[in-house]
GROMACS .gro file of C-alpha atoms in nm:
model
  118
    1MET     CA    1  28.266   5.272  -1.682
    2THR     CA    2  28.082   5.606  -1.657
    3SER     CA    3  27.737   5.657  -1.803
    4LEU     CA    4  27.878   5.869  -2.083
    5GLU     CA    5  28.144   5.609  -2.166
    6LYS     CA    6  27.874   5.343  -2.171
    7ALA     CA    7  27.656   5.553  -2.406
    8LYS     CA    8  27.948   5.625  -2.640
    9ASN     CA    9  28.051   5.258  -2.648
   10ILE     CA   10  27.695   5.163  -2.738
   11ALA     CA   11  27.684   5.427  -3.012
   12LYS     CA   12  28.011   5.291  -3.153
   13ILE     CA   13  27.875   4.934  -3.147
   14LEU     CA   14  27.559   5.043  -3.327
   15ASP     CA   15  27.763   5.231  -3.585
   16SER     CA   16  27.977   4.923  -3.653
   17LYS     CA   17  27.661   4.738  -3.756
   18LYS     CA   18  27.535   5.017  -3.983
   19ALA     CA   19  27.267   5.164  -3.754
   20GLU     CA   20  27.113   5.479  -3.894
   21ASN     CA   21  27.084   5.826  -3.740
   22ILE     CA   22  27.248   5.745  -3.406
   23ASN     CA   23  27.187   6.003  -3.135
   24VAL     CA   24  27.305   6.024  -2.775
   25ILE     CA   25  27.084   6.244  -2.558
   26LYS     CA   26  27.179   6.358  -2.208
   27THR     CA   27  26.867   6.324  -1.991
   28LYS     CA   28  27.037   6.334  -1.651
   29GLU     CA   29  26.901   6.678  -1.554
   30LEU     CA   30  26.550   6.603  -1.686
   31THR     CA   31  26.458   6.264  -1.542
   32VAL     CA   32  26.563   6.002  -1.289
   33VAL     CA   33  26.500   5.729  -1.546
   34ALA     CA   34  26.847   5.746  -1.704
   35ASP     CA   35  27.145   5.973  -1.755
   36TYR     CA   36  27.156   5.911  -2.132
   37PHE     CA   37  26.939   5.778  -2.410
   38VAL     CA   38  27.101   5.624  -2.716
   39VAL     CA   39  26.858   5.629  -3.009
   40ALA     CA   40  26.927   5.451  -3.337
   41GLY     CA   41  26.745   5.317  -3.638
   42GLY     CA   42  26.758   4.994  -3.829
   43THR     CA   43  26.643   4.943  -4.185
   44SER     CA   44  26.404   4.657  -4.101
   45SER     CA   45  26.282   4.452  -3.806
   46THR     CA   46  26.558   4.199  -3.877
   47HIS     CA   47  26.820   4.475  -3.870
   48VAL     CA   48  26.674   4.613  -3.545
   49ARG     CA   49  26.703   4.271  -3.379
   50ALA     CA   50  27.060   4.232  -3.508
   51LEU     CA   51  27.157   4.576  -3.376
   52ALA     CA   52  27.011   4.507  -3.033
   53GLY     CA   53  27.177   4.165  -3.023
   54GLU     CA   54  27.514   4.315  -3.112
   55VAL     CA   55  27.482   4.577  -2.837
   56GLU     CA   56  27.390   4.309  -2.584
   57ASP     CA   57  27.676   4.076  -2.686
   58SER     CA   58  27.942   4.347  -2.715
   59MET     CA   59  27.850   4.510  -2.384
   60LYS     CA   60  27.854   4.168  -2.212
   61ALA     CA   61  28.207   4.123  -2.346
   62LEU     CA   62  28.293   4.449  -2.166
   63GLY     CA   63  28.140   4.313  -1.845
   64VAL     CA   64  27.819   4.518  -1.870
   65GLU     CA   65  27.487   4.331  -1.859
   66PRO     CA   66  27.149   4.486  -1.938
   67ASP     CA   67  26.908   4.518  -1.647
   68HIS     CA   68  26.615   4.453  -1.879
   69ILE     CA   69  26.525   4.418  -2.248
   70GLU     CA   70  26.183   4.494  -2.398
   71GLY     CA   71  26.027   4.452  -2.741
   72ARG     CA   72  26.232   4.179  -2.905
   73ALA     CA   73  25.938   4.095  -3.134
   74THR     CA   74  25.847   4.452  -3.226
   75GLY     CA   75  25.983   4.742  -3.429
   76TRP     CA   76  26.125   4.904  -3.114
   77ILE     CA   77  26.370   4.729  -2.884
   78LEU     CA   78  26.468   4.890  -2.555
   79LEU     CA   79  26.783   4.779  -2.374
   80ASP     CA   80  26.805   4.909  -2.017
   81TYR     CA   81  27.160   4.954  -1.889
   82GLY     CA   82  27.052   5.142  -1.577
   83SER     CA   83  27.199   5.484  -1.641
   84VAL     CA   84  27.173   5.437  -2.019
   85LEU     CA   85  26.861   5.341  -2.213
   86VAL     CA   86  26.910   5.219  -2.570
   87HIS     CA   87  26.621   5.260  -2.815
   88VAL     CA   88  26.656   5.078  -3.148
   89PHE     CA   89  26.372   5.143  -3.395
   90ASP     CA   90  26.261   5.029  -3.736
   91PRO     CA   91  26.182   5.326  -3.967
   92GLN     CA   92  25.806   5.331  -3.903
   93SER     CA   93  25.834   5.307  -3.524
   94ARG     CA   94  26.106   5.571  -3.509
   95GLU     CA   95  25.894   5.815  -3.703
   96TYR     CA   96  25.585   5.737  -3.494
   97TYR     CA   97  25.743   5.758  -3.147
   98ASN     CA   98  25.992   6.035  -3.233
   99ILE     CA   99  26.190   6.006  -2.907
  100GLU     CA  100  26.414   6.301  -2.998
  101ARG     CA  101  26.111   6.531  -3.024
  102LEU     CA  102  25.974   6.410  -2.690
  103TRP     CA  103  26.309   6.484  -2.526
  104ASN     CA  104  26.393   6.800  -2.722
  105ASP     CA  105  26.487   6.978  -2.396
  106ALA     CA  106  26.771   6.730  -2.349
  107GLU     CA  107  27.126   6.806  -2.456
  108SER     CA  108  27.242   6.624  -2.769
  109ILE     CA  109  27.591   6.480  -2.725
  110ASP     CA  110  27.830   6.520  -3.018
  111ILE     CA  111  27.947   6.172  -3.116
  112SER     CA  112  28.074   6.256  -3.464
  113ASP     CA  113  28.430   6.181  -3.354
  114ILE     CA  114  28.347   5.815  -3.280
  115LEU     CA  115  28.131   5.736  -3.582
  116THR     CA  116  28.279   5.606  -3.904
  117GLU     CA  117  28.230   5.811  -4.214
  118ASN     CA  118  28.077   5.642  -4.515
   0.00000   0.00000   0.00000
């Protein structure tokens, strides 16, 4: 599975569990940390944990294990899939850290075709 396929699968998983404002950012040309960031919001800390858990379980079912997970007890959970970093925030943490602003030089990937419309 390519990095982009991994990022899009994760975005689809997050969307299926009602994550808010899902963004996929291509960081490959800007950093060696990861090729893509997937950034999403949950409505509460409970929702954030549920979103992260669903990503972890669904990706495991596809044969993809996270290298590392950080922040399970906070408003920001980071799942490290090597070439893809997944950031799941509660509303306050997302506003405070504003990952998209920090990486505003990165290309935003259009994922509208894979997200369900409400």
